[in-house]
Amino acid sequence: MADVWAEREALAKIKNELAALEALVMTAKMRSNSNDRTTFDYQVLLDDLRKIQAGISHHLTVPMEPVVPSSIDALSSDYTEHQK
């Protein structure tokens, strides 16, 4: 049987790492050139990171609550934009 507290600790560490990634994404966004022909959509990535963080927070706060599939937002996965 898995250790519930070890799992919770691991999830909390993941959440902290995602917060650190958010800062790195913001740095990359500031260094990007919005006039490039192909750009990376940093806002979509930030939104996805925040969704993942929120999901972890929710699980850590209310771990026994059943998951309702209709309330889960799908990740975008489309981070590249092309200009013509």
JSON list of C-alpha atoms in Angstrom, two decimals:
[
{"chain": "A", "resi": 1, "resn": "MET", "atom": "CA", "xyz": [0.00, 0.00, 0.00]},
{"chain": "A", "resi": 2, "resn": "ALA", "atom": "CA", "xyz": [1.35, 3.39, -0.98]},
{"chain": "A", "resi": 3, "resn": "ASP", "atom": "CA", "xyz": [2.18, 5.98, 1.64]},
{"chain": "A", "resi": 4, "resn": "VAL", "atom": "CA", "xyz": [-0.44, 8.74, 1.34]},
{"chain": "A", "resi": 5, "resn": "TRP", "atom": "CA", "xyz": [1.74, 11.29, 3.13]},
{"chain": "A", "resi": 6, "resn": "ALA", "atom": "CA", "xyz": [4.70, 10.59, 0.85]},
{"chain": "A", "resi": 7, "resn": "GLU", "atom": "CA", "xyz": [2.45, 11.12, -2.15]},
{"chain": "A", "resi": 8, "resn": "ARG", "atom": "CA", "xyz": [1.15, 14.40, -0.71]},
{"chain": "A", "resi": 9, "resn": "GLU", "atom": "CA", "xyz": [4.71, 15.56, -0.05]},
{"chain": "A", "resi": 10, "resn": "ALA", "atom": "CA", "xyz": [5.71, 14.71, -3.63]},
{"chain": "A", "resi": 11, "resn": "LEU", "atom": "CA", "xyz": [2.70, 16.59, -5.02]},
{"chain": "A", "resi": 12, "resn": "ALA", "atom": "CA", "xyz": [3.55, 19.63, -2.88]},
{"chain": "A", "resi": 13, "resn": "LYS", "atom": "CA", "xyz": [7.10, 19.55, -4.29]},
{"chain": "A", "resi": 14, "resn": "ILE", "atom": "CA", "xyz": [5.72, 19.37, -7.84]},
{"chain": "A", "resi": 15, "resn": "LYS", "atom": "CA", "xyz": [3.51, 22.36, -7.11]},
{"chain": "A", "resi": 16, "resn": "ASN", "atom": "CA", "xyz": [6.56, 24.31, -5.88]},
{"chain": "A", "resi": 17, "resn": "GLU", "atom": "CA", "xyz": [8.52, 23.33, -8.98]},
{"chain": "A", "resi": 18, "resn": "LEU", "atom": "CA", "xyz": [5.66, 24.52, -11.19]},
{"chain": "A", "resi": 19, "resn": "ALA", "atom": "CA", "xyz": [5.77, 27.90, -9.42]},
{"chain": "A", "resi": 20, "resn": "ALA", "atom": "CA", "xyz": [9.50, 28.09, -10.20]},
{"chain": "A", "resi": 21, "resn": "LEU", "atom": "CA", "xyz": [8.77, 27.17, -13.83]},
{"chain": "A", "resi": 22, "resn": "GLU", "atom": "CA", "xyz": [6.25, 29.99, -13.98]},
{"chain": "A", "resi": 23, "resn": "ALA", "atom": "CA", "xyz": [9.02, 32.46, -13.14]},
{"chain": "A", "resi": 24, "resn": "LEU", "atom": "CA", "xyz": [11.23, 30.97, -15.89]},
{"chain": "A", "resi": 25, "resn": "VAL", "atom": "CA", "xyz": [8.39, 31.24, -18.39]},
{"chain": "A", "resi": 26, "resn": "MET", "atom": "CA", "xyz": [7.92, 34.92, -17.50]},
{"chain": "A", "resi": 27, "resn": "THR", "atom": "CA", "xyz": [11.64, 35.53, -18.06]},
{"chain": "A", "resi": 28, "resn": "ALA", "atom": "CA", "xyz": [11.49, 33.82, -21.45]},
{"chain": "A", "resi": 29, "resn": "LYS", "atom": "CA", "xyz": [8.38, 35.83, -22.35]},
{"chain": "A", "resi": 30, "resn": "MET", "atom": "CA", "xyz": [10.17, 39.09, -21.57]},
{"chain": "A", "resi": 31, "resn": "ARG", "atom": "CA", "xyz": [13.06, 38.04, -23.82]},
{"chain": "A", "resi": 32, "resn": "SER", "atom": "CA", "xyz": [10.85, 37.05, -26.74]},
{"chain": "A", "resi": 33, "resn": "ASN", "atom": "CA", "xyz": [10.25, 39.13, -29.83]},
{"chain": "A", "resi": 34, "resn": "SER", "atom": "CA", "xyz": [6.56, 39.48, -30.67]},
{"chain": "A", "resi": 35, "resn": "ASN", "atom": "CA", "xyz": [7.47, 40.57, -34.21]},
{"chain": "A", "resi": 36, "resn": "ASP", "atom": "CA", "xyz": [9.02, 37.21, -35.11]},
{"chain": "A", "resi": 37, "resn": "ARG", "atom": "CA", "xyz": [7.24, 35.20, -37.79]},
{"chain": "A", "resi": 38, "resn": "THR", "atom": "CA", "xyz": [6.81, 32.26, -35.43]},
{"chain": "A", "resi": 39, "resn": "THR", "atom": "CA", "xyz": [6.12, 33.05, -31.79]},
{"chain": "A", "resi": 40, "resn": "PHE", "atom": "CA", "xyz": [5.56, 31.02, -28.67]},
{"chain": "A", "resi": 41, "resn": "ASP", "atom": "CA", "xyz": [2.28, 31.63, -26.86]},
{"chain": "A", "resi": 42, "resn": "TYR", "atom": "CA", "xyz": [3.54, 32.08, -23.32]},
{"chain": "A", "resi": 43, "resn": "GLN", "atom": "CA", "xyz": [0.10, 32.94, -21.96]},
{"chain": "A", "resi": 44, "resn": "VAL", "atom": "CA", "xyz": [-1.25, 29.55, -23.00]},
{"chain": "A", "resi": 45, "resn": "LEU", "atom": "CA", "xyz": [1.69, 27.85, -21.29]},
{"chain": "A", "resi": 46, "resn": "LEU", "atom": "CA", "xyz": [1.18, 29.93, -18.13]},
{"chain": "A", "resi": 47, "resn": "ASP", "atom": "CA", "xyz": [-2.53, 29.11, -18.13]},
{"chain": "A", "resi": 48, "resn": "ASP", "atom": "CA", "xyz": [-1.73, 25.39, -18.40]},
{"chain": "A", "resi": 49, "resn": "LEU", "atom": "CA", "xyz": [0.84, 25.55, -15.59]},
{"chain": "A", "resi": 50, "resn": "ARG", "atom": "CA", "xyz": [-1.72, 27.31, -13.40]},
{"chain": "A", "resi": 51, "resn": "LYS", "atom": "CA", "xyz": [-4.37, 24.68, -14.22]},
{"chain": "A", "resi": 52, "resn": "ILE", "atom": "CA", "xyz": [-1.98, 21.94, -13.16]},
{"chain": "A", "resi": 53, "resn": "GLN", "atom": "CA", "xyz": [-1.09, 23.83, -9.95]},
{"chain": "A", "resi": 54, "resn": "ALA", "atom": "CA", "xyz": [-4.80, 24.35, -9.20]},
{"chain": "A", "resi": 55, "resn": "GLY", "atom": "CA", "xyz": [-5.48, 20.65, -9.74]},
{"chain": "A", "resi": 56, "resn": "ILE", "atom": "CA", "xyz": [-2.73, 19.67, -7.33]},
{"chain": "A", "resi": 57, "resn": "SER", "atom": "CA", "xyz": [-3.92, 22.25, -4.78]},
{"chain": "A", "resi": 58, "resn": "HIS", "atom": "CA", "xyz": [-7.45, 20.94, -5.07]},
{"chain": "A", "resi": 59, "resn": "HIS", "atom": "CA", "xyz": [-6.30, 17.36, -4.56]},
{"chain": "A", "resi": 60, "resn": "LEU", "atom": "CA", "xyz": [-4.22, 18.31, -1.53]},
{"chain": "A", "resi": 61, "resn": "THR", "atom": "CA", "xyz": [-7.09, 20.31, -0.05]},
{"chain": "A", "resi": 62, "resn": "VAL", "atom": "CA", "xyz": [-9.95, 17.88, -0.72]},
{"chain": "A", "resi": 63, "resn": "PRO", "atom": "CA", "xyz": [-8.37, 14.52, -1.64]},
{"chain": "A", "resi": 64, "resn": "MET", "atom": "CA", "xyz": [-11.52, 12.47, -0.98]},
{"chain": "A", "resi": 65, "resn": "GLU", "atom": "CA", "xyz": [-13.81, 14.52, -3.22]},
{"chain": "A", "resi": 66, "resn": "PRO", "atom": "CA", "xyz": [-14.82, 12.56, -6.36]},
{"chain": "A", "resi": 67, "resn": "VAL", "atom": "CA", "xyz": [-13.53, 13.88, -9.67]},
{"chain": "A", "resi": 68, "resn": "VAL", "atom": "CA", "xyz": [-16.19, 15.23, -11.99]},
{"chain": "A", "resi": 69, "resn": "PRO", "atom": "CA", "xyz": [-14.81, 15.00, -15.55]},
{"chain": "A", "resi": 70, "resn": "SER", "atom": "CA", "xyz": [-16.87, 17.92, -16.81]},
{"chain": "A", "resi": 71, "resn": "SER", "atom": "CA", "xyz": [-15.14, 20.27, -14.35]},
{"chain": "A", "resi": 72, "resn": "ILE", "atom": "CA", "xyz": [-11.61, 19.49, -15.56]},
{"chain": "A", "resi": 73, "resn": "ASP", "atom": "CA", "xyz": [-10.13, 21.90, -18.11]},
{"chain": "A", "resi": 74, "resn": "ALA", "atom": "CA", "xyz": [-8.06, 20.30, -20.84]},
{"chain": "A", "resi": 75, "resn": "LEU", "atom": "CA", "xyz": [-4.55, 21.59, -21.47]},
{"chain": "A", "resi": 76, "resn": "SER", "atom": "CA", "xyz": [-4.08, 23.50, -24.68]},
{"chain": "A", "resi": 77, "resn": "SER", "atom": "CA", "xyz": [-0.81, 21.99, -25.97]},
{"chain": "A", "resi": 78, "resn": "ASP", "atom": "CA", "xyz": [-0.78, 24.50, -28.84]},
{"chain": "A", "resi": 79, "resn": "TYR", "atom": "CA", "xyz": [2.06, 26.86, -27.94]},
{"chain": "A", "resi": 80, "resn": "THR", "atom": "CA", "xyz": [3.26, 28.00, -31.37]},
{"chain": "A", "resi": 81, "resn": "GLU", "atom": "CA", "xyz": [1.76, 30.74, -33.50]},
{"chain": "A", "resi": 82, "resn": "HIS", "atom": "CA", "xyz": [2.64, 31.47, -37.13]},
{"chain": "A", "resi": 83, "resn": "GLN", "atom": "CA", "xyz": [2.25, 34.85, -38.76]},
{"chain": "A", "resi": 84, "resn": "LYS", "atom": "CA", "xyz": [1.82, 35.20, -42.50]}
]
